[in-house]
mmCIF file of C-alpha atoms in Angstrom:
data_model
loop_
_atom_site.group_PDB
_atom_site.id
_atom_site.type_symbol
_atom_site.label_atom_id
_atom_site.label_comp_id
_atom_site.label_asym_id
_atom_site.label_seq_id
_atom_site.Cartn_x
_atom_site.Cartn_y
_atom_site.Cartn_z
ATOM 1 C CA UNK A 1 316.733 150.019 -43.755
ATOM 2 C CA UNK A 2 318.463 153.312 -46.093
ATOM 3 C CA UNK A 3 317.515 156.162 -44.264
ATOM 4 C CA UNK A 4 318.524 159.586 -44.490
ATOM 5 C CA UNK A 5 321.198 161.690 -42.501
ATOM 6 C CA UNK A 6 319.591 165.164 -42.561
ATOM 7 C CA UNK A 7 321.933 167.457 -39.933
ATOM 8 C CA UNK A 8 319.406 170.471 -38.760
ATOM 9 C CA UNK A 9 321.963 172.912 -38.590
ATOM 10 C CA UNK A 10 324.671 172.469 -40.720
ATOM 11 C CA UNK A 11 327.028 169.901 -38.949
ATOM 12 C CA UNK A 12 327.348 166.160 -38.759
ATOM 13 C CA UNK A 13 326.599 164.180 -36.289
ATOM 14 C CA UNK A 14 328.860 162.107 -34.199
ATOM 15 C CA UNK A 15 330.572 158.934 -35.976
ATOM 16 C CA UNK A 16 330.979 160.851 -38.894
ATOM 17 C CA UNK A 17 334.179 160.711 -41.496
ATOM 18 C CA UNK A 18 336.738 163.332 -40.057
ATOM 19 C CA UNK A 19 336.881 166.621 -42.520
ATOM 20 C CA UNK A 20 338.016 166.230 -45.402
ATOM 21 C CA UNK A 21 341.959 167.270 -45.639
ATOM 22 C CA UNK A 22 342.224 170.452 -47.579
ATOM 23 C CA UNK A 23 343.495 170.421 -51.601
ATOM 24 C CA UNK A 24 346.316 171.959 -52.011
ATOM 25 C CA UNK A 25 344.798 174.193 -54.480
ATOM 26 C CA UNK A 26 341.196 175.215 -54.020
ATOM 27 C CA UNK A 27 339.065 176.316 -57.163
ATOM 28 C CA UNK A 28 338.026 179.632 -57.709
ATOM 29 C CA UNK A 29 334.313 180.093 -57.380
ATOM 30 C CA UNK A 30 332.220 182.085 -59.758
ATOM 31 C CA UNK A 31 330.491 184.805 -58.556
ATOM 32 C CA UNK A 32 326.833 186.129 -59.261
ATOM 33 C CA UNK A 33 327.988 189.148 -61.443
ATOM 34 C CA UNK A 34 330.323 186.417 -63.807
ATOM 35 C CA UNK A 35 328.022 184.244 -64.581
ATOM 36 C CA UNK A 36 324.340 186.258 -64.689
ATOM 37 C CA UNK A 37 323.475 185.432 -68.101
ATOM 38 C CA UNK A 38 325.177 181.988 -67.754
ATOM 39 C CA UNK A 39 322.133 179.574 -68.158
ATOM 40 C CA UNK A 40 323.376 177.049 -71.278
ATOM 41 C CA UNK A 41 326.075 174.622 -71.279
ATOM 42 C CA UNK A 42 329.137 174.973 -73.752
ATOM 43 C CA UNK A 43 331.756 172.922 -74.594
ATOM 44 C CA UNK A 44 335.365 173.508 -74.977
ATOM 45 C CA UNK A 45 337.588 171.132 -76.518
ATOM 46 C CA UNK A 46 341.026 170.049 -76.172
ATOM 47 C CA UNK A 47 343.711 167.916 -77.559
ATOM 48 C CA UNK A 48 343.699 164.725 -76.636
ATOM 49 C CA UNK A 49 347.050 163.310 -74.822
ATOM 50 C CA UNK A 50 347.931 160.041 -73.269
ATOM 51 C CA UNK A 51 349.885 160.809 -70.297
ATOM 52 C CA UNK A 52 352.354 158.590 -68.187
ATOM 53 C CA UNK A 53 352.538 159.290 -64.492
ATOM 54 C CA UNK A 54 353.624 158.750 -60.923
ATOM 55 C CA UNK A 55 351.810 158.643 -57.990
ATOM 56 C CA UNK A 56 353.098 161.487 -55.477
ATOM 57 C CA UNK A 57 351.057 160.416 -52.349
ATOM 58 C CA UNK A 58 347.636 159.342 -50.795
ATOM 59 C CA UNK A 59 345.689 160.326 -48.392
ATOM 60 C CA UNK A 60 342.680 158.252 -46.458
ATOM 61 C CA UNK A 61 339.240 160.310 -47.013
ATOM 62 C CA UNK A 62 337.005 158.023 -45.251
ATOM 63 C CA UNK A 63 337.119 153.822 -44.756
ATOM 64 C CA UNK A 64 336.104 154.040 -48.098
ATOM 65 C CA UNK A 65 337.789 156.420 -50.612
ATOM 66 C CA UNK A 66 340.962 157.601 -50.950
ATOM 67 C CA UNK A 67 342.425 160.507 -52.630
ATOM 68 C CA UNK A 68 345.638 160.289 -54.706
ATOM 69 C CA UNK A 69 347.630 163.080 -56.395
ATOM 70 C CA UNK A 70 349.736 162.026 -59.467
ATOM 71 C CA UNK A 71 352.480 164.377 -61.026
ATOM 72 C CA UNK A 72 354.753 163.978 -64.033
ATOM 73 C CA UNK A 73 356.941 165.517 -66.579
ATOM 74 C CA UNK A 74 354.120 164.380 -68.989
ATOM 75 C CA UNK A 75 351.786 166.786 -66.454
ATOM 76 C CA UNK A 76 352.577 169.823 -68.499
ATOM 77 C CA UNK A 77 349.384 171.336 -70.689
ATOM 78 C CA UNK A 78 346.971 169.375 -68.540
ATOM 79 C CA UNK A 79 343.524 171.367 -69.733
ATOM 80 C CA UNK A 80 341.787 173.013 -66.442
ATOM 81 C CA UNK A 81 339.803 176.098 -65.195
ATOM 82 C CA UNK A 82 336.904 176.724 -62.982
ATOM 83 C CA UNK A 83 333.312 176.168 -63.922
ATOM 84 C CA UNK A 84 334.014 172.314 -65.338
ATOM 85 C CA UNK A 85 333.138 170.478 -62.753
ATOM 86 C CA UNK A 86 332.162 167.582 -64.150
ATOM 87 C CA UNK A 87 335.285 167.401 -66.180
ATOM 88 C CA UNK A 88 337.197 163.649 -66.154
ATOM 89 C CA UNK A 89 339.684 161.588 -67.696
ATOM 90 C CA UNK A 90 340.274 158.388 -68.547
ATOM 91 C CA UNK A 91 342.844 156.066 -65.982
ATOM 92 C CA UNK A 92 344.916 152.885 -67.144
ATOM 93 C CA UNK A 93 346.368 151.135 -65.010
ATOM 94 C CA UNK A 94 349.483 148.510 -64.830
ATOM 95 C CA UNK A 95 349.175 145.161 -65.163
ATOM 96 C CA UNK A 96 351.178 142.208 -63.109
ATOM 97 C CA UNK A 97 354.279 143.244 -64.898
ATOM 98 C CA UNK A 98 354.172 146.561 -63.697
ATOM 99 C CA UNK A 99 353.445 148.501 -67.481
ATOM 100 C CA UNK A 100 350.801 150.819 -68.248
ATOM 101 C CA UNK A 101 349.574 150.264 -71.512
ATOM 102 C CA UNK A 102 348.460 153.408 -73.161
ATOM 103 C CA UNK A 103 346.198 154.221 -76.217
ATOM 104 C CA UNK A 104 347.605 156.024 -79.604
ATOM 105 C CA UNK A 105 346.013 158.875 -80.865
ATOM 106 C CA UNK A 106 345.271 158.558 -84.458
ATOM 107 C CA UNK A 107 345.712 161.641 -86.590
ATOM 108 C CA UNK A 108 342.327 162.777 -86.493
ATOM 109 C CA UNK A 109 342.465 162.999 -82.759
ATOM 110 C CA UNK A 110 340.919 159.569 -81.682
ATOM 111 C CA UNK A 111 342.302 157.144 -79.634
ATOM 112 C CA UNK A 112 342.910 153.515 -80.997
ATOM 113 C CA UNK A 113 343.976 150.550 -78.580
ATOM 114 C CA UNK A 114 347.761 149.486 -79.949
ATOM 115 C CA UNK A 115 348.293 146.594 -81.755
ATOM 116 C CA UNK A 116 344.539 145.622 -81.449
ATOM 117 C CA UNK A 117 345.533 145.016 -77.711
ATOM 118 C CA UNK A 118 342.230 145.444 -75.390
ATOM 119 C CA UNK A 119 342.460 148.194 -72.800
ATOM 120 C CA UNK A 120 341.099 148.183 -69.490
ATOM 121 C CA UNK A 121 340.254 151.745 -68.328
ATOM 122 C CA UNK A 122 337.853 153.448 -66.193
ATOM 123 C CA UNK A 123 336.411 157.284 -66.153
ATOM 124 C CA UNK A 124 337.483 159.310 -63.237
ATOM 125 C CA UNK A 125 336.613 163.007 -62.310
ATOM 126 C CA UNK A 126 339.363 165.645 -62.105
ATOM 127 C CA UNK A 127 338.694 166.477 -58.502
ATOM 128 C CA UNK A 128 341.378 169.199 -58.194
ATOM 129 C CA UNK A 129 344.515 170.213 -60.387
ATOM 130 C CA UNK A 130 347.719 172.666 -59.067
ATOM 131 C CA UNK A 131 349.323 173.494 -62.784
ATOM 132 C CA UNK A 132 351.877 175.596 -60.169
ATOM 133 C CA UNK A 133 352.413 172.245 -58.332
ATOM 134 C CA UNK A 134 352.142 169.867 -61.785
ATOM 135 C CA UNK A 135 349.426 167.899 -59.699
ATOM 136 C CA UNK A 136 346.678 166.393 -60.948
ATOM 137 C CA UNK A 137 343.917 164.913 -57.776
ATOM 138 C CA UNK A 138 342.016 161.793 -58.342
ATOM 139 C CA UNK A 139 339.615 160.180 -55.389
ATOM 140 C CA UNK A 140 339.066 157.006 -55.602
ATOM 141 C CA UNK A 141 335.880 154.721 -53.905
ATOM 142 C CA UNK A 142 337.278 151.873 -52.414
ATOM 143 C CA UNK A 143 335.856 148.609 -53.984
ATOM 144 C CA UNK A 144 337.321 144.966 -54.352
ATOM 145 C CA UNK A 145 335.325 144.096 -57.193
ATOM 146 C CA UNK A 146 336.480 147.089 -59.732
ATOM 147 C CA UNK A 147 339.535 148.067 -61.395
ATOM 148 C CA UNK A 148 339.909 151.479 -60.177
ATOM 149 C CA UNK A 149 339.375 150.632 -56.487
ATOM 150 C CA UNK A 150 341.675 147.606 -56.086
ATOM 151 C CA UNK A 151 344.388 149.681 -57.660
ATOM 152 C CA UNK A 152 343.457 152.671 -55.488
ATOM 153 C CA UNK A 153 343.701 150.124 -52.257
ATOM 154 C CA UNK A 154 347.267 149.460 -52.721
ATOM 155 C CA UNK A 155 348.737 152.425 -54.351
ATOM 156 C CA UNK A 156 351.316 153.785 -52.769
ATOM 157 C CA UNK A 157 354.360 156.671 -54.206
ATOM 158 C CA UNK A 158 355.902 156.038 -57.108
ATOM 159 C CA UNK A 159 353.231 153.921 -59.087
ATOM 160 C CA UNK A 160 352.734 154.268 -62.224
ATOM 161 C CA UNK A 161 349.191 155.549 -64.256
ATOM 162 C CA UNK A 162 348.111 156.133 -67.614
ATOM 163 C CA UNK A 163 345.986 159.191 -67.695
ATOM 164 C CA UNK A 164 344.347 160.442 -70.995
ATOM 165 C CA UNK A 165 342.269 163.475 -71.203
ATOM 166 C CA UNK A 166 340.310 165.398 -70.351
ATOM 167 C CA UNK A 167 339.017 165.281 -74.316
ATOM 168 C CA UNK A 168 336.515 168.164 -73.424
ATOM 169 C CA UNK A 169 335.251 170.318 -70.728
ATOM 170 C CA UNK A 170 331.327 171.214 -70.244
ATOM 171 C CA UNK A 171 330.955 174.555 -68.722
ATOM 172 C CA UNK A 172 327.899 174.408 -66.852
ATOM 173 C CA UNK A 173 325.243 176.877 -66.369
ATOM 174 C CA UNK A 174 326.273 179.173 -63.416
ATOM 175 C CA UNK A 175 323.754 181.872 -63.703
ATOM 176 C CA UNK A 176 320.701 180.467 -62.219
ATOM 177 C CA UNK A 177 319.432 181.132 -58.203
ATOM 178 C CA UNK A 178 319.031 178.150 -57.822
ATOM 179 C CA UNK A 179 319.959 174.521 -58.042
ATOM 180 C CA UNK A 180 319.696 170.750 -57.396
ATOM 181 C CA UNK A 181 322.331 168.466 -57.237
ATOM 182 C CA UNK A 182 322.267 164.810 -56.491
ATOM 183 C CA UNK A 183 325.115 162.304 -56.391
ATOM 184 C CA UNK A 184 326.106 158.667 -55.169
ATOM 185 C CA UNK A 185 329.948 158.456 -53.619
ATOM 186 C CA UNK A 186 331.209 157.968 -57.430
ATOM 187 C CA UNK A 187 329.932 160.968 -58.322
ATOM 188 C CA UNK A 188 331.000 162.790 -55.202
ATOM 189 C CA UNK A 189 334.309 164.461 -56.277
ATOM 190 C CA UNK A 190 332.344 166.162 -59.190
ATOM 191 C CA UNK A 191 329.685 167.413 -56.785
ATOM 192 C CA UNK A 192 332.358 168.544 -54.008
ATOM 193 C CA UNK A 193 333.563 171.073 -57.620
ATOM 194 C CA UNK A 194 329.988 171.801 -57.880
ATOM 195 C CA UNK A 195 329.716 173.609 -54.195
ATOM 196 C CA UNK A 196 332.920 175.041 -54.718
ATOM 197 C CA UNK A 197 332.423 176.431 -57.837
ATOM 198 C CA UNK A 198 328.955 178.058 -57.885
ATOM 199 C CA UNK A 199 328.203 181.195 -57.069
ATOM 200 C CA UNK A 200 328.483 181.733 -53.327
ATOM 201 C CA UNK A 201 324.417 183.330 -53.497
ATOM 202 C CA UNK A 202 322.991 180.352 -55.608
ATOM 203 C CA UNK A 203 320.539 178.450 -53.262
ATOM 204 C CA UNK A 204 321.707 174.819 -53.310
ATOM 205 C CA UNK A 205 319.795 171.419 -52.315
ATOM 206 C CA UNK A 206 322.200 168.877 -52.825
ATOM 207 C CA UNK A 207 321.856 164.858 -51.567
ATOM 208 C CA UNK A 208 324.728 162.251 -51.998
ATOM 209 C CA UNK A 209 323.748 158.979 -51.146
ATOM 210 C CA UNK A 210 326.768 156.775 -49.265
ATOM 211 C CA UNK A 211 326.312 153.599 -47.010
ATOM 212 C CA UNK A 212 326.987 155.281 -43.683
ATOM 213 C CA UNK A 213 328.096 158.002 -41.716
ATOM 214 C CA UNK A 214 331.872 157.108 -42.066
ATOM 215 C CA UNK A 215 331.269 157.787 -46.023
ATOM 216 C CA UNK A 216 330.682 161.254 -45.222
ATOM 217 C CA UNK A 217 332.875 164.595 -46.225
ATOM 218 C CA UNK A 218 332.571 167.616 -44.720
ATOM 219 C CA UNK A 219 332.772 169.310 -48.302
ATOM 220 C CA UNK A 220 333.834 172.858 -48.989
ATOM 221 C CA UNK A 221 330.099 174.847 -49.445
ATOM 222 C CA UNK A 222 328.573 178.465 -48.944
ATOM 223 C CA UNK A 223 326.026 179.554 -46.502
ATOM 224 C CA UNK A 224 323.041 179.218 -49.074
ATOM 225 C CA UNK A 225 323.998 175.250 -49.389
ATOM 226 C CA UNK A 226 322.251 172.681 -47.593
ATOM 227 C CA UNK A 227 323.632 168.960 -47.524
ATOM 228 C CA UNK A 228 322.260 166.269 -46.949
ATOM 229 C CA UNK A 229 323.577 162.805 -46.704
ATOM 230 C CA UNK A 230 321.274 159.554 -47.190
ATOM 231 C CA UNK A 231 322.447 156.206 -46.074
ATOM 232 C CA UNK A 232 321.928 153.035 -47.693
ATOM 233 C CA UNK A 233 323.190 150.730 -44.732
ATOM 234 C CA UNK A 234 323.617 147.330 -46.230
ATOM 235 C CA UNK A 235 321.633 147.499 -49.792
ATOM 236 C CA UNK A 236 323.908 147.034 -52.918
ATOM 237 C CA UNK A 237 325.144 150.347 -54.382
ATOM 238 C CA UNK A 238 323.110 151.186 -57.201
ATOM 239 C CA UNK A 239 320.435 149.275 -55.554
ATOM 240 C CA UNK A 240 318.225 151.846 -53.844
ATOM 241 C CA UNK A 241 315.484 155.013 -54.295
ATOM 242 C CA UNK A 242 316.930 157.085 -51.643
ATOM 243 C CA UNK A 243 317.984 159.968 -54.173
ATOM 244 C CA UNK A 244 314.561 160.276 -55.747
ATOM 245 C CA UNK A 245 312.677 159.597 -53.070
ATOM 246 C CA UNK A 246 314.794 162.548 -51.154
ATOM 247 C CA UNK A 247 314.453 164.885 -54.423
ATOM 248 C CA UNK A 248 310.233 164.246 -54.379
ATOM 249 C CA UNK A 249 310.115 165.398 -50.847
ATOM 250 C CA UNK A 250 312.154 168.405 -50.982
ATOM 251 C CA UNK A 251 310.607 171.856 -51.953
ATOM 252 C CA UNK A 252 310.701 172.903 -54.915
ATOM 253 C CA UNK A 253 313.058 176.283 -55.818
ATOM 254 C CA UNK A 254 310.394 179.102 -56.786
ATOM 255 C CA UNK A 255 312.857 180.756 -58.814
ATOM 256 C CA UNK A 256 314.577 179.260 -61.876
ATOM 257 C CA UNK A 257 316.636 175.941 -60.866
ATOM 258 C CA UNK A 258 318.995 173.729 -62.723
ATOM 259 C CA UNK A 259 319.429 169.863 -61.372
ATOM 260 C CA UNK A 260 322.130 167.892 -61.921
ATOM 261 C CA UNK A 261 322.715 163.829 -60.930
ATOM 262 C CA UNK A 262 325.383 161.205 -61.290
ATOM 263 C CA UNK A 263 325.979 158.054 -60.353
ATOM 264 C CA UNK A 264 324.904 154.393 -61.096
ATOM 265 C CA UNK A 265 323.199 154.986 -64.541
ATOM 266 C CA UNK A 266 319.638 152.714 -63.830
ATOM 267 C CA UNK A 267 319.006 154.133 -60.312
ATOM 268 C CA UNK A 268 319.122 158.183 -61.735
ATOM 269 C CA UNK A 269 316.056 157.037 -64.283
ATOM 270 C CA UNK A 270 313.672 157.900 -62.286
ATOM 271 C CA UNK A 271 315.349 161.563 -61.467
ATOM 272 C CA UNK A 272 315.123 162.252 -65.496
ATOM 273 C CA UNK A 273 311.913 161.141 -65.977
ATOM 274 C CA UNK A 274 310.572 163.387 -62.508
ATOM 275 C CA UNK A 275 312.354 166.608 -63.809
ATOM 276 C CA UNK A 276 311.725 166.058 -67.766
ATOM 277 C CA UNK A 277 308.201 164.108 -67.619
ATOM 278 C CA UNK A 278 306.421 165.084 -63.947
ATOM 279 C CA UNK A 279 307.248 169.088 -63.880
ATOM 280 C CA UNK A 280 308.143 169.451 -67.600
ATOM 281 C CA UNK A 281 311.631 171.455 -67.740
ATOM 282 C CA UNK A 282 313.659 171.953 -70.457
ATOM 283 C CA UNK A 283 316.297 169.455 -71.650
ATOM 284 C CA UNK A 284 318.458 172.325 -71.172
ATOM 285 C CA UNK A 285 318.298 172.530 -67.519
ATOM 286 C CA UNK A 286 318.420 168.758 -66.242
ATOM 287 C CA UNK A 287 321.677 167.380 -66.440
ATOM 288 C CA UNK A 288 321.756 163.710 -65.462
ATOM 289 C CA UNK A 289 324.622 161.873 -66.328
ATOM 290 C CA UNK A 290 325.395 157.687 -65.434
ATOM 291 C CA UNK A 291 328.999 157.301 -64.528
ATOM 292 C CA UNK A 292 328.559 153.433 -63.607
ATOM 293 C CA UNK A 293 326.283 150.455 -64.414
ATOM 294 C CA UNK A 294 325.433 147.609 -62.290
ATOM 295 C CA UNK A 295 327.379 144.545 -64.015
ATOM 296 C CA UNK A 296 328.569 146.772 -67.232
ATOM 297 C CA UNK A 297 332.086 146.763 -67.587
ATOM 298 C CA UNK A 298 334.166 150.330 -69.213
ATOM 299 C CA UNK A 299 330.537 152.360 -69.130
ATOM 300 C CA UNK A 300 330.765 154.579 -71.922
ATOM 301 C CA UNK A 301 328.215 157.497 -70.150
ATOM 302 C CA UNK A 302 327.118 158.920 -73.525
ATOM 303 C CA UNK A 303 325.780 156.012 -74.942
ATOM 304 C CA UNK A 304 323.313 155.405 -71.545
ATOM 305 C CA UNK A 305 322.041 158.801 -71.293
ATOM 306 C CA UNK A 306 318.515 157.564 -72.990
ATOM 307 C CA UNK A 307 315.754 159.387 -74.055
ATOM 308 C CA UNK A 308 313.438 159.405 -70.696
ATOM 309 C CA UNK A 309 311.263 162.820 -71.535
#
């Protein structure tokens, strides 16, 4: 039975995924004094451009997920900055030939599939990007019935990608005390940026739900974070209650909070509805986004937020 992993002081216990290898470039975390009056999102905007590139190398994360760091003349004027965690971009990938077939941009800055052809493409989050190093860090979950993962399985140096994006960045609210944060193993490079990027005194309560201990990271977090991992042993992903269930029994911040969740898109309904229905907060501080759907194919996440309050 799903049960949760809940180290008492700080550490994992044995079995555990080995720490997580070090980006080459860690973010730059906001501090208190920054980001004070910071308590609305905003939205920046940038062009949108289809990039071709080249996978540099991969590294092993856990059984399960595997980080890979793509590069490229096409790299330069990648969009990035701190305090966008949850920024991502669209990935194409080749087909049996070997090609990457990439979307136009139209002149009013959409993207149109060429020649009426029908793209395949998945959303990914920009885990980590070194505009020194022109290198651009994706990690990939692991998966044999997806896209994304059975590329990820076999990708090795010099593969090709199709990479377009990011088409916006939403800086998020950095100036509350406190915050929750909830994730499944999709969602886990965006809330790895999350700990790293808040300010080192925010008070943090943060689950990410994974199917065992070899799942876990030993992610990059301050003193005031506490992590907890919940395992869903052999249930389906997308399947189980674990986050809410873990989010109801927690304490409640007394000061201000701001929650954010990702992940499959049906499961988090029951997060909205707690924050926005049960306790009543604003729209404006309960973030909860669906990055994947049980049997949907190409997930646009803005058209499943819903209207749960």
């Amino acid at each position: 039975m799903p049960s949760p992993h809940i180290p008492g002081d700080g550490t994992y216990a044995s079995g555990g995924a080995s720490p997580t290898p070090p980006l080459e470039e860690r973010s730059t975390r906001m501090t208190a004094a920054e980001s004070l009056d910071d308590l609305t999102e905003k939205i920046v905007m940038h062009d949108l451009v289809p990039r071709r590139l080249t996978v540099l190398r991969t590294v092993d994360l856990t059984p399960r997920m595997r980080r890979i760091v793509v590069g490229g003349p096409e790299i330069a004027g990648f969009p990035h900055g701190t305090g966008r965690p949850t920024d991502h971009v669209k990935l194409f990938f080749p087909d049996e030939t070997g090609d990457v077939a990439m979307p136009e941009i139209e002149g009013d800055g959409k993207w149109i599939e060429p020649d009426g052809r029908r793209l395949e493409f998945r959303d990914y989050t920009v885990r980590a990007f070194d505009p020194e190093a022109g290198e651009l860090t994706l990690d990939f979950v692991l998966h044999e019935h997806g896209t994304g993962g059975r590329w990820a399985a076999t990708a090795e140096a010099g593969a090709p990608l199709g990479v377009l994006g990011p088409r916006g960045s939403i800086l998020v609210p950095t100036g509350y005390p406190a915050y929750i944060l909830a994730a499944d193993e999709t969602a886990l490079p965006a809330l790895a940026r999350w700990l790293e990027e808040l300010p080192a005194t925010a008070r943090i309560q943060a689950f990410v739900e994974v199917r065992d201990a070899s799942d876990e990271l030993d992610l990059e977090r301050s003193a005031e974070t506490r992590l907890t991992y919940l395992h869903r042993g052999s249930a389906a992903p997308g399947s189980t209650e674990l986050l809410i269930e873990a989010i109801r029994a927690v304490e409640l911040p007394a000061d201000p909070y701001f929650v954010w969740a990702a992940g499959e898109a049906t499961s988090l309904k029951p997060i909205r509805r707690y924050f926005r229905r049960e306790l009543g907060l604003p729209k404006e501080r309960v973030d909860i986004d669906g990055y994947w759907k049980r049997g949907v194919v190409n997930l646009d996440h803005h058209d499943d937020e819903g209207d749960d309050a």
